Amino acid sequence: MRDGDRDVLIQRTAEALVQTRRAVALTGAGVSIESGIPPFRGPGGLWETMDPMEVAHIDVFRRDPEKVWKLLIEGMQAVLSVARPNAGHTGLARLEQWGYLRSVITQNVDGLHQAAGSRDVIEFHGTFAWQRCQDCESRCATGKVDLSRIPPRCACGGIYRPDCVFFGEMIPPQHLARAQRLMARCDVLLVVGTSATVHPAAMIPLLAKDAGARVIEINPEPTPLTGRVSDYLIQGGAGAVLNDILGCVEELRGLGGHIDTPR
Ligand code: NAD
Ligand code: ZN
């Protein structure tokens, strides 16, 4: 992609956002890379050193929670506890505040969209901010869990697990239903920083496409959606691309073409 092409696509995206006002974003691990959180796949990804089925499958957790806490959860907690939103997260939050973006459906468990100010966030794979007791289902903020013994335990004696979706588990039905409803009505889907390989989240762009939405990818690399499902790919990091899109949206707003209406 040449620089000129990139500018044209940025401009086209900004116009689509301003005109339609019913955009939704689907985000993945890529949007948080610039916040220092490694993705699962690709260079520097967690799966270069670990087998997902050995550490992130619910059967492994049930069989050996100590191993999963030591290999995966403790490390993730250390990284997530210091991560801060980047320009990708704040860009999406700003688009929502300006009334151009309805919701963010995220596959991430890091809470950075909310930290950036996004209000309507569907945490498709749950959240790492909370732990849930395997036995009594009571929840405790991750930062408050007593980690002096691993695996940590609830007052009832049950083992805590992150309130997120492990491989082998169902997506919470309310999230699935909400995502389906949003896709049936959205005009523009921004697909930001996801390799679109984890199912059923990978189906979301297909649902949008079927409903007639424009599907726009923001990613440094092509994905399985590129050239098949997405209308186009804006190649680059989430922070820089969203920054540029915001700049164009701001110009269009300045031209007075559209007046913000509270939702
Ligand atoms: P993935 O790891 O499969 O793919 C990451 C994608 O991000 C790739 O397509 C890569 O090209 C792209 N990318 C790299 N740098 C980028 C940048 N600067 N800006 C934008 N995109 C960039 O991620 P996935 O598709 O989300 O699937 C992984 C699963 O792992 C998700 O379901 C998620 O739940 C979980 N996960 C979450 C986190 C988190 O919460 N931050 C981190 C790792 C994994
Ligand atoms: Zn309990």
XYZ file of N, CA and C and ligand atoms in Angstrom:
834
model
N 0.849 -1.202 0.000
C 0.000 0.000 0.000
C 0.887 1.255 0.000
N 0.646 2.158 -0.931
C 1.420 3.408 -0.957
C 0.788 4.409 0.015
N 1.629 5.433 0.396
C 1.130 6.426 1.356
C -0.153 7.099 0.881
N -0.187 7.401 -0.426
C -1.365 8.049 -0.999
C -2.605 7.187 -0.841
N -2.430 5.878 -1.082
C -3.558 4.950 -0.934
C -4.063 4.975 0.513
N -3.104 4.994 1.440
C -3.462 4.979 2.858
C -4.318 6.207 3.196
N -3.873 7.369 2.673
C -4.616 8.608 2.947
C -6.035 8.531 2.404
N -6.166 7.962 1.210
C -7.500 7.848 0.601
C -8.397 6.949 1.473
N -7.833 5.840 1.948
C -8.632 4.903 2.745
C -9.008 5.507 4.102
N -8.077 6.273 4.663
C -8.360 6.949 5.943
C -9.525 7.926 5.746
N -9.439 8.707 4.681
C -10.480 9.694 4.392
C -11.828 9.005 4.157
N -11.784 7.911 3.397
C -13.018 7.179 3.082
C -13.646 6.620 4.368
N -12.797 6.165 5.268
C -13.286 5.597 6.532
C -13.920 6.694 7.389
N -13.236 7.841 7.466
C -13.777 8.949 8.264
C -15.145 9.367 7.720
N -15.263 9.443 6.404
C -16.549 9.845 5.803
C -17.640 8.826 6.127
N -17.274 7.548 6.038
C -18.270 6.500 6.330
C -18.741 6.609 7.783
N -17.814 6.876 8.694
C -18.182 6.974 10.114
C -19.123 8.155 10.351
N -18.790 9.280 9.736
C -19.573 10.495 9.953
C -20.957 10.368 9.319
N -20.999 9.726 8.161
C -22.284 9.618 7.460
C -23.224 8.604 8.094
N -22.673 7.463 8.513
C -23.588 6.380 8.912
C -23.997 6.464 10.386
N -23.026 6.781 11.242
C -23.292 6.906 12.675
C -23.790 5.635 13.345
N -23.655 4.505 12.664
C -24.044 3.262 13.333
C -22.905 2.253 13.268
N -21.680 2.777 13.419
C -20.521 1.896 13.325
C -20.317 1.128 14.630
N -19.684 -0.013 14.492
C -19.302 -0.839 15.637
C -17.850 -1.223 15.390
N -17.084 -1.415 16.476
C -15.710 -1.897 16.310
C -15.575 -3.282 16.923
N -14.849 -4.148 16.233
C -14.468 -5.450 16.789
C -12.962 -5.399 17.001
N -12.519 -5.586 18.231
C -11.079 -5.474 18.479
C -10.501 -6.792 19.003
N -9.188 -6.920 18.789
C -8.479 -8.101 19.282
C -7.172 -7.691 19.932
N -6.356 -8.680 20.213
C -5.125 -8.461 20.976
C -4.243 -7.369 20.358
N -4.320 -7.189 19.016
C -3.461 -6.217 18.333
C -3.649 -4.792 18.828
N -4.871 -4.445 19.253
C -5.114 -3.062 19.685
C -4.373 -2.772 20.998
N -4.019 -3.811 21.730
C -3.351 -3.602 23.022
C -1.844 -3.827 22.968
N -1.329 -4.182 21.793
C 0.121 -4.431 21.686
C 0.904 -3.155 22.020
N 0.401 -2.000 21.547
C 1.105 -0.735 21.807
C 0.983 -0.322 23.280
N 0.193 -1.061 24.050
C 0.142 -0.839 25.502
C 1.054 -1.821 26.227
N 1.813 -2.594 25.469
C 2.780 -3.516 26.078
C 2.226 -4.891 26.403
N 1.037 -5.219 25.886
C 0.465 -6.542 26.153
C 0.717 -7.429 24.925
N 1.465 -8.507 25.096
C 1.762 -9.328 23.911
C 0.512 -10.026 23.400
N 0.427 -10.250 22.083
C -0.701 -11.007 21.543
C -0.453 -12.495 21.766
N -1.379 -13.315 21.321
C -1.163 -14.757 21.417
C -0.340 -15.239 20.230
N -0.769 -14.778 19.023
C -0.089 -15.254 17.806
C 0.856 -14.203 17.259
N 1.667 -14.610 16.269
C 2.548 -13.649 15.601
C 3.828 -13.414 16.383
N 4.706 -12.524 15.861
C 6.002 -12.298 16.490
C 5.840 -11.775 17.917
N 6.575 -12.370 18.843
C 6.492 -11.952 20.244
C 5.270 -12.496 20.949
N 4.450 -13.254 20.223
C 3.217 -13.777 20.804
C 3.488 -14.863 21.834
N 2.530 -14.982 22.750
C 2.648 -15.948 23.842
C 2.772 -17.385 23.345
N 2.117 -17.641 22.214
C 2.087 -19.037 21.732
C 3.380 -19.461 21.059
N 4.345 -18.518 20.953
C 5.653 -18.934 20.450
C 6.366 -19.779 21.504
N 6.005 -19.540 22.771
C 6.700 -20.266 23.839
C 5.797 -21.251 24.574
N 4.486 -21.160 24.334
C 3.562 -22.051 25.056
C 2.532 -22.631 24.103
N 2.053 -23.811 24.437
C 0.995 -24.418 23.642
C -0.344 -24.035 24.277
N -1.206 -23.335 23.506
C -2.477 -22.876 24.098
C -3.266 -24.000 24.747
N -3.233 -25.155 24.134
C -4.026 -26.260 24.681
C -3.428 -26.779 25.997
N -2.165 -26.408 26.258
C -1.528 -26.821 27.512
C -1.768 -25.835 28.657
N -2.106 -24.606 28.309
C -2.236 -23.618 29.395
C -3.560 -22.876 29.416
N -4.266 -22.825 28.304
C -5.463 -21.968 28.289
C -6.733 -22.761 27.990
N -6.689 -24.068 28.200
C -7.897 -24.876 27.980
C -8.544 -25.166 29.329
N -9.853 -25.116 29.367
C -10.562 -25.303 30.646
C -10.290 -26.687 31.245
N -10.095 -27.692 30.404
C -9.822 -29.047 30.942
C -8.497 -29.059 31.699
N -7.497 -28.313 31.156
C -6.194 -28.261 31.837
C -6.355 -27.531 33.164
N -7.135 -26.427 33.144
C -7.331 -25.681 34.396
C -7.998 -26.564 35.444
N -9.004 -27.330 35.039
C -9.711 -28.177 36.011
C -8.791 -29.259 36.563
N -7.925 -29.768 35.673
C -7.026 -30.858 36.074
C -5.880 -30.335 36.938
N -5.343 -29.162 36.554
C -4.121 -28.680 37.204
C -4.133 -27.144 37.316
N -5.013 -26.608 38.189
C -5.123 -25.141 38.274
C -3.816 -24.466 38.674
N -3.004 -25.159 39.467
C -1.738 -24.563 39.907
C -0.849 -24.270 38.693
N -0.796 -25.227 37.775
C 0.034 -25.057 36.577
C -0.441 -23.856 35.755
N -1.762 -23.730 35.549
C -2.274 -22.636 34.718
C -2.054 -21.295 35.422
N -2.250 -21.284 36.747
C -1.985 -20.039 37.477
C -0.517 -19.641 37.323
N 0.376 -20.609 37.447
C 1.812 -20.267 37.405
C 2.279 -19.908 35.998
N 1.819 -20.662 34.994
C 2.342 -20.447 33.638
C 1.673 -19.279 32.922
N 0.394 -19.077 33.188
C -0.348 -18.097 32.387
C -0.891 -16.933 33.207
N -1.621 -17.252 34.261
C -2.415 -16.201 34.906
C -1.534 -15.213 35.668
N -0.541 -15.707 36.400
C 0.330 -14.792 37.159
C 1.054 -13.825 36.227
N 1.566 -14.352 35.116
C 2.283 -13.516 34.146
C 1.363 -12.475 33.534
N 0.137 -12.916 33.174
C -0.812 -11.968 32.571
C -1.159 -10.867 33.554
N -1.362 -11.256 34.826
C -1.718 -10.258 35.840
C -0.611 -9.210 35.972
N 0.651 -9.673 35.937
C 1.783 -8.735 36.066
C 1.775 -7.740 34.898
N 1.494 -8.222 33.696
C 1.500 -7.337 32.518
C 0.275 -6.415 32.536
N -0.891 -6.991 32.806
C -2.129 -6.195 32.730
C -2.208 -5.135 33.826
N -1.626 -5.413 34.981
C -1.791 -4.466 36.087
C -1.082 -3.132 35.811
N -0.110 -3.127 34.905
C 0.591 -1.859 34.637
C 0.243 -1.276 33.260
N -0.569 -1.993 32.469
C -0.856 -1.525 31.101
C -1.813 -0.329 31.120
N -1.574 0.595 30.220
C -2.415 1.789 30.093
C -2.951 1.870 28.666
N -4.125 2.478 28.471
C -4.678 2.574 27.113
C -3.738 3.339 26.186
N -3.771 3.001 24.911
C -2.974 3.728 23.917
C -3.910 4.491 22.972
N -3.309 5.104 21.947
C -4.105 5.954 21.044
C -5.196 5.171 20.304
N -5.008 3.863 20.159
C -6.053 3.039 19.534
C -7.297 2.997 20.415
N -7.089 2.736 21.699
C -8.233 2.693 22.628
C -8.889 4.073 22.758
N -8.052 5.109 22.919
C -8.644 6.434 23.132
C -9.337 6.932 21.863
N -8.803 6.541 20.704
C -9.445 6.927 19.436
C -10.856 6.353 19.349
N -11.003 5.095 19.701
C -12.337 4.475 19.639
C -13.269 5.110 20.682
N -12.718 5.420 21.853
C -13.539 6.064 22.888
C -14.033 7.437 22.413
N -13.151 8.171 21.746
C -13.511 9.493 21.239
C -14.610 9.383 20.177
N -14.480 8.392 19.308
C -15.506 8.203 18.261
C -16.867 7.921 18.901
N -16.868 7.171 19.992
C -18.136 6.902 20.685
C -18.686 8.201 21.287
N -17.786 8.964 21.940
C -18.232 10.218 22.569
C -18.806 11.185 21.534
N -18.231 11.182 20.350
C -18.708 12.084 19.296
C -19.968 11.566 18.609
N -20.373 10.349 18.950
C -21.622 9.814 18.398
C -21.481 9.075 17.080
N -20.265 8.644 16.748
C -20.062 7.932 15.476
C -19.911 6.425 15.644
N -19.692 6.002 16.886
C -19.469 4.572 17.137
C -20.435 4.108 18.219
N -21.206 3.073 17.893
C -22.181 2.562 18.859
C -21.521 1.813 20.010
N -20.715 0.821 19.640
C -20.201 -0.132 20.632
C -18.857 -0.687 20.192
N -18.148 -1.186 21.181
C -16.935 -1.950 20.903
C -17.189 -3.382 21.367
N -16.988 -4.319 20.453
C -16.999 -5.734 20.848
C -15.538 -6.131 20.922
N -15.060 -6.468 22.105
C -13.638 -6.798 22.193
C -13.437 -8.251 22.586
N -12.382 -8.822 21.996
C -11.986 -10.174 22.407
C -10.990 -10.086 23.559
N -10.566 -8.856 23.870
C -9.545 -8.687 24.895
C -10.150 -8.756 26.294
N -9.286 -9.120 27.229
C -9.740 -9.276 28.610
C -9.070 -8.242 29.509
N -8.433 -7.223 28.874
C -7.560 -6.322 29.626
C -8.234 -5.064 30.171
N -9.479 -4.816 29.809
C -10.206 -3.657 30.361
C -9.737 -2.315 29.828
N -8.872 -2.285 28.808
C -8.287 -1.009 28.378
C -9.266 -0.126 27.603
N -10.267 -0.716 26.961
C -11.263 0.139 26.294
C -12.020 0.975 27.333
N -12.445 0.319 28.411
C -13.164 1.067 29.457
C -12.228 2.099 30.102
N -10.966 1.701 30.319
C -10.014 2.639 30.933
C -9.826 3.870 30.048
N -9.988 3.693 28.726
C -9.823 4.822 27.802
C -11.082 5.678 27.717
N -12.193 5.183 28.270
C -13.425 5.986 28.253
C -14.543 5.410 27.405
N -14.334 4.275 26.759
C -15.441 3.651 26.015
C -16.484 3.187 27.018
N -17.748 3.426 26.679
C -18.795 3.064 27.636
C -19.534 1.788 27.275
N -19.818 1.630 25.973
C -20.546 0.426 25.577
C -19.550 -0.610 25.051
N -19.051 -1.438 25.959
C -18.034 -2.427 25.604
C -18.583 -3.829 25.887
N -18.588 -4.658 24.862
C -18.996 -6.049 25.050
C -17.736 -6.878 25.177
N -17.520 -7.419 26.358
C -16.309 -8.221 26.585
C -16.620 -9.665 26.208
N -16.424 -9.935 24.921
C -16.849 -11.199 24.322
C -16.207 -12.397 25.029
N -14.954 -12.244 25.441
C -14.240 -13.329 26.114
C -14.100 -13.070 27.610
N -14.989 -12.236 28.147
C -14.953 -11.974 29.584
C -13.855 -10.997 29.957
N -13.494 -10.995 31.237
C -12.534 -10.012 31.728
C -11.544 -10.656 32.690
N -10.369 -10.068 32.687
C -9.345 -10.527 33.627
C -9.379 -9.698 34.911
N -10.191 -8.667 34.906
C -10.216 -7.768 36.071
C -10.841 -8.438 37.297
N -11.593 -9.507 37.059
C -12.255 -10.213 38.160
C -11.895 -11.678 38.163
N -11.875 -12.254 39.360
C -11.733 -13.696 39.516
C -13.058 -14.240 40.040
N -13.335 -15.481 39.674
C -14.621 -16.092 40.068
C -14.330 -17.427 40.743
N -15.019 -17.665 41.873
C -14.806 -18.933 42.580
C -15.439 -20.067 41.778
N -14.681 -21.141 41.572
C -15.191 -22.296 40.814
C -16.368 -22.968 41.505
N -16.420 -22.840 42.864
C -17.466 -23.564 43.599
C -18.702 -22.713 43.857
N -18.509 -21.502 44.456
C -19.695 -20.728 44.869
C -19.986 -19.570 43.913
N -19.127 -19.374 42.871
C -19.369 -18.353 41.846
C -19.179 -16.922 42.349
N -18.789 -16.721 43.624
C -18.622 -15.329 44.072
C -17.379 -14.743 43.392
N -17.394 -13.419 43.212
C -16.332 -12.768 42.453
C -15.473 -11.885 43.347
N -14.219 -11.713 42.952
C -13.296 -10.863 43.699
C -12.425 -10.126 42.680
N -12.209 -8.820 42.894
C -11.354 -8.062 41.966
C -9.968 -8.712 41.943
N -9.407 -8.865 40.742
C -8.132 -9.588 40.603
C -7.047 -8.984 41.500
N -7.010 -7.658 41.584
C -5.986 -7.000 42.399
C -6.136 -7.284 43.891
N -7.303 -7.775 44.298
C -7.534 -8.010 45.740
C -7.410 -9.488 46.127
N -7.159 -10.334 45.142
C -7.055 -11.764 45.445
C -5.731 -12.031 46.170
N -5.801 -12.846 47.221
C -4.598 -13.176 47.989
C -3.753 -14.201 47.209
N -2.621 -13.721 46.701
C -1.790 -14.587 45.853
C -0.667 -15.259 46.641
N -0.790 -15.228 47.991
C 0.309 -15.824 48.763
C 0.344 -17.338 48.596
N -0.781 -17.929 48.202
C -0.688 -19.331 47.777
C -1.407 -19.503 46.449
N -0.796 -20.332 45.627
C -1.291 -20.564 44.262
C -1.733 -22.021 44.144
N -2.932 -22.317 43.635
C -3.938 -21.360 43.193
C -4.624 -20.671 44.368
N -4.999 -19.393 44.195
C -5.693 -18.689 45.267
C -7.085 -19.257 45.494
N -7.554 -19.115 46.724
C -8.860 -19.698 47.056
C -9.799 -18.664 47.662
N -11.055 -18.892 47.415
C -12.145 -18.083 47.963
C -12.355 -18.496 49.425
N -13.097 -17.680 50.188
C -13.348 -18.004 51.592
C -14.020 -19.367 51.737
N -14.777 -19.797 50.732
C -15.478 -21.092 50.804
C -14.539 -22.263 50.533
N -13.293 -21.975 50.157
C -12.336 -23.053 49.874
C -12.207 -23.356 48.390
N -13.129 -22.832 47.583
C -13.076 -23.076 46.127
C -11.921 -22.303 45.486
N -11.496 -22.776 44.328
C -10.362 -22.151 43.627
C -10.861 -21.003 42.752
N -10.116 -19.891 42.790
C -10.452 -18.765 41.913
C -9.944 -19.020 40.501
N -10.729 -18.554 39.545
C -10.340 -18.594 38.128
C -10.680 -17.236 37.528
N -9.934 -16.793 36.510
C -10.284 -15.508 35.901
C -11.686 -15.578 35.308
N -12.389 -14.447 35.356
C -13.761 -14.399 34.844
C -13.744 -14.227 33.325
N -12.864 -14.986 32.672
C -12.814 -14.911 31.211
C -13.031 -16.301 30.617
N -13.139 -16.314 29.307
C -13.512 -17.554 28.616
C -12.246 -18.329 28.233
N -12.094 -19.522 28.792
C -10.974 -20.387 28.386
C -11.331 -21.098 27.077
N -10.316 -21.577 26.368
C -10.605 -22.476 25.241
C -11.428 -23.636 25.783
N -12.409 -24.060 24.994
C -13.259 -25.171 25.433
C -14.486 -24.717 26.193
N -14.626 -23.393 26.427
C -15.810 -22.871 27.127
C -16.699 -22.098 26.161
N -17.958 -21.940 26.595
C -18.934 -21.197 25.780
C -18.743 -19.689 25.940
N -19.041 -18.959 24.875
C -19.139 -17.495 24.995
C -20.400 -17.206 25.821
N -20.335 -16.271 26.786
C -21.555 -15.954 27.540
C -22.703 -15.628 26.565
N -23.847 -16.321 26.688
C -24.909 -16.191 25.689
C -25.393 -14.758 25.490
N -25.370 -13.954 26.579
C -25.846 -12.571 26.418
C -24.922 -11.768 25.503
N -23.621 -12.078 25.525
C -22.672 -11.372 24.656
C -22.869 -11.790 23.200
N -23.080 -13.088 23.019
C -23.305 -13.616 21.668
C -24.553 -12.978 21.063
N -25.627 -12.924 21.866
C -26.900 -12.386 21.365
C -26.762 -10.905 21.044
N -26.088 -10.166 21.917
C -25.922 -8.711 21.704
C -25.087 -8.451 20.453
N -24.015 -9.229 20.279
C -23.158 -9.047 19.097
C -23.968 -9.327 17.831
N -24.792 -10.355 17.867
C -25.609 -10.681 16.683
C -26.583 -9.555 16.372
N -27.200 -9.009 17.413
C -28.150 -7.901 17.196
C -27.433 -6.695 16.598
N -26.253 -6.386 17.141
C -25.507 -5.226 16.635
C -25.107 -5.418 15.177
N -24.699 -6.633 14.838
C -24.247 -6.879 13.457
C -25.404 -6.779 12.469
N -26.603 -7.142 12.929
C -27.760 -7.081 12.024
C -28.073 -5.635 11.641
N -27.617 -4.673 12.484
C -28.011 -3.283 12.250
C -26.855 -2.339 11.970
N -25.602 -2.859 11.946
C -24.519 -1.879 11.784
C -24.219 -1.625 10.302
N -23.781 -0.419 9.997
C -23.460 -0.064 8.608
C -21.968 -0.183 8.338
N -21.184 0.022 9.404
C -19.731 -0.019 9.261
C -19.176 -0.838 10.418
N -18.330 -1.804 10.100
C -17.636 -2.540 11.161
C -16.142 -2.282 11.020
N -15.549 -1.691 12.070
C -14.088 -1.531 12.098
C -13.510 -2.768 12.775
N -12.655 -3.478 12.087
C -12.042 -4.695 12.651
C -10.591 -4.352 12.983
N -10.304 -4.159 14.262
C -9.020 -3.575 14.658
C -8.163 -4.584 15.422
N -7.005 -4.924 14.842
C -6.026 -5.718 15.589
C -6.473 -7.110 15.956
N -7.207 -7.743 15.061
C -7.531 -9.151 15.317
C -7.180 -9.997 14.107
N -6.614 -11.179 14.377
C -6.273 -12.085 13.282
C -7.514 -12.823 12.792
N -8.639 -12.620 13.486
C -9.912 -13.229 13.087
C -9.780 -14.728 12.853
N -9.177 -15.376 13.834
C -9.023 -16.827 13.716
C -9.658 -17.571 14.890
N -10.040 -16.823 15.944
C -10.646 -17.469 17.116
C -12.160 -17.455 16.941
N -12.771 -18.628 16.956
C -14.224 -18.702 16.779
C -14.921 -18.765 18.133
N -16.145 -18.261 18.250
C -16.977 -17.699 17.198
C -16.747 -16.206 16.896
N -15.799 -15.541 17.571
C -15.604 -14.107 17.293
C -15.292 -13.860 15.820
N -14.608 -14.817 15.193
C -14.234 -14.649 13.790
C -15.459 -14.570 12.870
N -16.619 -15.002 13.373
C -17.851 -14.945 12.575
C -18.441 -13.533 12.520
N -18.065 -12.690 13.475
C -18.710 -11.377 13.594
C -18.581 -10.556 12.296
N -17.387 -10.476 11.699
C -17.299 -9.724 10.427
C -18.182 -10.317 9.328
N -18.342 -11.638 9.335
C -19.197 -12.266 8.314
C -20.652 -11.865 8.509
N -21.072 -11.808 9.765
C -22.464 -11.390 10.048
C -22.691 -9.960 9.572
N -21.692 -9.099 9.836
C -21.817 -7.693 9.414
C -21.910 -7.601 7.898
N -21.040 -8.358 7.237
C -21.007 -8.336 5.773
C -22.356 -8.797 5.207
N -22.873 -9.889 5.774
C -24.167 -10.426 5.314
C -25.273 -9.399 5.448
N -25.164 -8.575 6.501
C -26.207 -7.563 6.730
C -25.961 -6.313 5.886
N -24.926 -6.336 5.050
C -24.694 -5.219 4.127
C -23.745 -4.157 4.645
N -23.065 -4.417 5.769
C -22.165 -3.395 6.321
C -20.850 -3.347 5.550
N -20.209 -2.174 5.612
C -18.852 -2.058 5.118
C -17.925 -2.601 6.212
N -17.004 -3.458 5.849
C -16.087 -4.041 6.836
C -14.686 -3.506 6.547
N -14.145 -2.773 7.529
C -12.868 -2.072 7.326
C -11.855 -2.601 8.339
N -10.749 -3.129 7.835
C -9.731 -3.682 8.732
C -8.621 -2.681 9.013
N -8.166 -2.665 10.260
C -6.985 -1.885 10.639
C -6.004 -2.880 11.255
N -4.895 -3.111 10.582
C -3.974 -4.160 11.023
C -2.667 -3.987 10.238
N -1.507 -4.192 10.865
C -0.258 -4.092 10.093
C -0.128 -5.199 9.055
N -0.867 -6.311 9.254
C -0.745 -7.463 8.352
C -2.105 -7.829 7.786
N -2.122 -8.395 6.563
C -3.378 -8.966 6.080
C -3.820 -10.124 6.978
N -5.100 -10.401 6.992
C -5.652 -11.500 7.806
C -6.501 -12.389 6.885
N -7.050 -13.468 7.405
C -7.922 -14.291 6.550
C -9.142 -13.524 6.014
N -9.474 -12.387 6.629
C -10.621 -11.597 6.145
C -10.253 -10.747 4.927
N -8.948 -10.428 4.819
C -8.512 -9.446 3.818
C -8.764 -9.959 2.396
N -9.434 -9.113 1.616
C -9.701 -9.477 0.223
C -10.869 -10.441 0.073
N -11.402 -10.950 1.186
C -12.540 -11.870 1.107
C -13.767 -11.246 1.755
N -13.592 -10.886 3.020
C -14.736 -10.355 3.775
C -14.631 -8.841 3.909
N -13.421 -8.356 4.170
C -13.317 -6.911 4.404
C -13.311 -6.160 3.068
N -13.870 -4.959 3.101
C -13.865 -4.116 1.893
C -12.452 -3.647 1.594
N -11.736 -3.283 2.663
C -10.328 -2.919 2.508
C -9.619 -2.988 3.842
N -8.275 -3.033 3.722
C -7.400 -3.068 4.903
C -6.606 -1.772 4.942
N -6.642 -1.080 6.080
C -5.719 0.049 6.262
C -4.533 -0.518 7.019
N -3.408 -0.592 6.322
C -2.273 -1.287 6.897
C -1.502 -0.368 7.838
N -1.398 -0.774 9.108
C -0.665 0.020 10.089
C -1.078 -0.342 11.499
N -0.386 0.234 12.473
C -0.716 0.001 13.877
C -2.002 0.730 14.249
N -2.722 0.183 15.220
C -4.021 0.733 15.595
C -3.920 2.198 16.040
N -2.885 2.523 16.826
C -2.768 3.879 17.374
C -2.637 4.915 16.270
N -1.683 4.687 15.363
C -1.425 5.673 14.292
C -2.632 5.788 13.364
N -3.211 4.660 12.983
C -4.318 4.710 12.011
C -5.537 5.396 12.642
N -5.857 5.039 13.878
C -7.042 5.674 14.492
C -6.820 7.163 14.722
N -5.577 7.508 15.049
C -5.240 8.928 15.180
C -5.534 9.684 13.890
N -5.116 9.108 12.765
C -5.323 9.761 11.471
C -6.811 9.813 11.117
N -7.530 8.724 11.427
C -8.973 8.727 11.144
C -9.656 9.830 11.974
N -9.254 9.931 13.256
C -9.846 10.970 14.114
C -9.596 12.363 13.561
N -8.368 12.562 13.057
C -8.030 13.861 12.465
C -8.983 14.199 11.333
N -9.246 13.230 10.455
C -10.154 13.462 9.320
C -11.585 13.678 9.807
N -12.009 12.888 10.796
C -13.375 13.043 11.323
C -13.523 14.451 11.902
N -12.493 14.887 12.603
C -12.538 16.218 13.216
C -12.694 17.295 12.143
N -11.954 17.132 11.036
C -12.072 18.086 9.926
C -13.483 18.097 9.367
N -14.046 16.895 9.188
C -15.399 16.814 8.632
C -16.404 17.472 9.579
N -16.218 17.260 10.876
C -17.101 17.914 11.855
C -16.958 19.423 11.773
N -15.693 19.854 11.614
C -15.413 21.285 11.515
C -16.088 21.909 10.310
N -16.256 21.097 9.253
C -16.910 21.615 8.056
C -18.410 21.773 8.261
N -18.887 21.277 9.398
C -20.292 21.486 9.739
C -21.247 20.574 9.001
N -20.710 19.554 8.371
C -21.569 18.639 7.621
C -22.543 17.903 8.513
N -22.149 17.710 9.753
C -23.001 16.925 10.649
C -23.027 17.532 12.032
N -24.194 17.522 12.631
C -24.320 18.060 13.984
C -24.490 16.886 14.924
N -23.710 16.890 16.010
C -23.838 15.793 16.962
C -25.189 15.814 17.654
N -25.786 14.656 17.737
C -27.014 14.567 18.517
C -26.775 13.591 19.651
N -27.211 13.929 20.872
C -26.985 12.985 21.948
C -27.767 11.699 21.701
N -27.142 10.558 22.106
C -27.838 9.306 21.870
C -28.760 8.979 23.027
P -4.182 -12.522 17.726
O -3.089 -12.640 18.749
O -4.603 -13.763 17.059
O -3.760 -11.499 16.559
C -3.251 -10.232 16.818
C -3.454 -9.380 15.567
O -2.998 -8.074 15.849
C -2.674 -9.878 14.340
O -3.523 -9.913 13.228
C -1.574 -8.807 14.158
O -1.211 -8.618 12.798
C -2.274 -7.583 14.712
N -1.393 -6.500 15.177
C -0.072 -6.539 15.514
N 0.359 -5.316 15.891
C -0.693 -4.469 15.791
C -0.875 -3.083 16.036
N 0.113 -2.299 16.496
N -2.099 -2.555 15.809
C -3.129 -3.327 15.352
N -3.014 -4.642 15.110
C -1.812 -5.221 15.337
O -5.347 -11.789 18.443
P -6.892 -12.058 18.457
O -7.396 -12.133 17.068
O -7.471 -11.055 19.376
O -7.073 -13.506 19.107
C -6.402 -13.854 20.278
C -7.274 -14.201 21.482
O -6.453 -14.059 22.622
C -8.414 -13.259 21.693
O -9.528 -14.036 21.722
C -8.199 -12.623 23.076
O -9.216 -13.029 23.954
C -6.960 -13.225 23.646
N -5.903 -12.264 24.026
C -6.229 -11.101 24.657
C -5.236 -10.199 24.999
C -5.631 -8.924 25.695
O -6.613 -8.902 26.437
N -4.918 -7.823 25.446
C -3.903 -10.465 24.694
C -3.595 -11.682 24.059
C -4.624 -12.555 23.717
Zn -16.320 -19.746 46.819
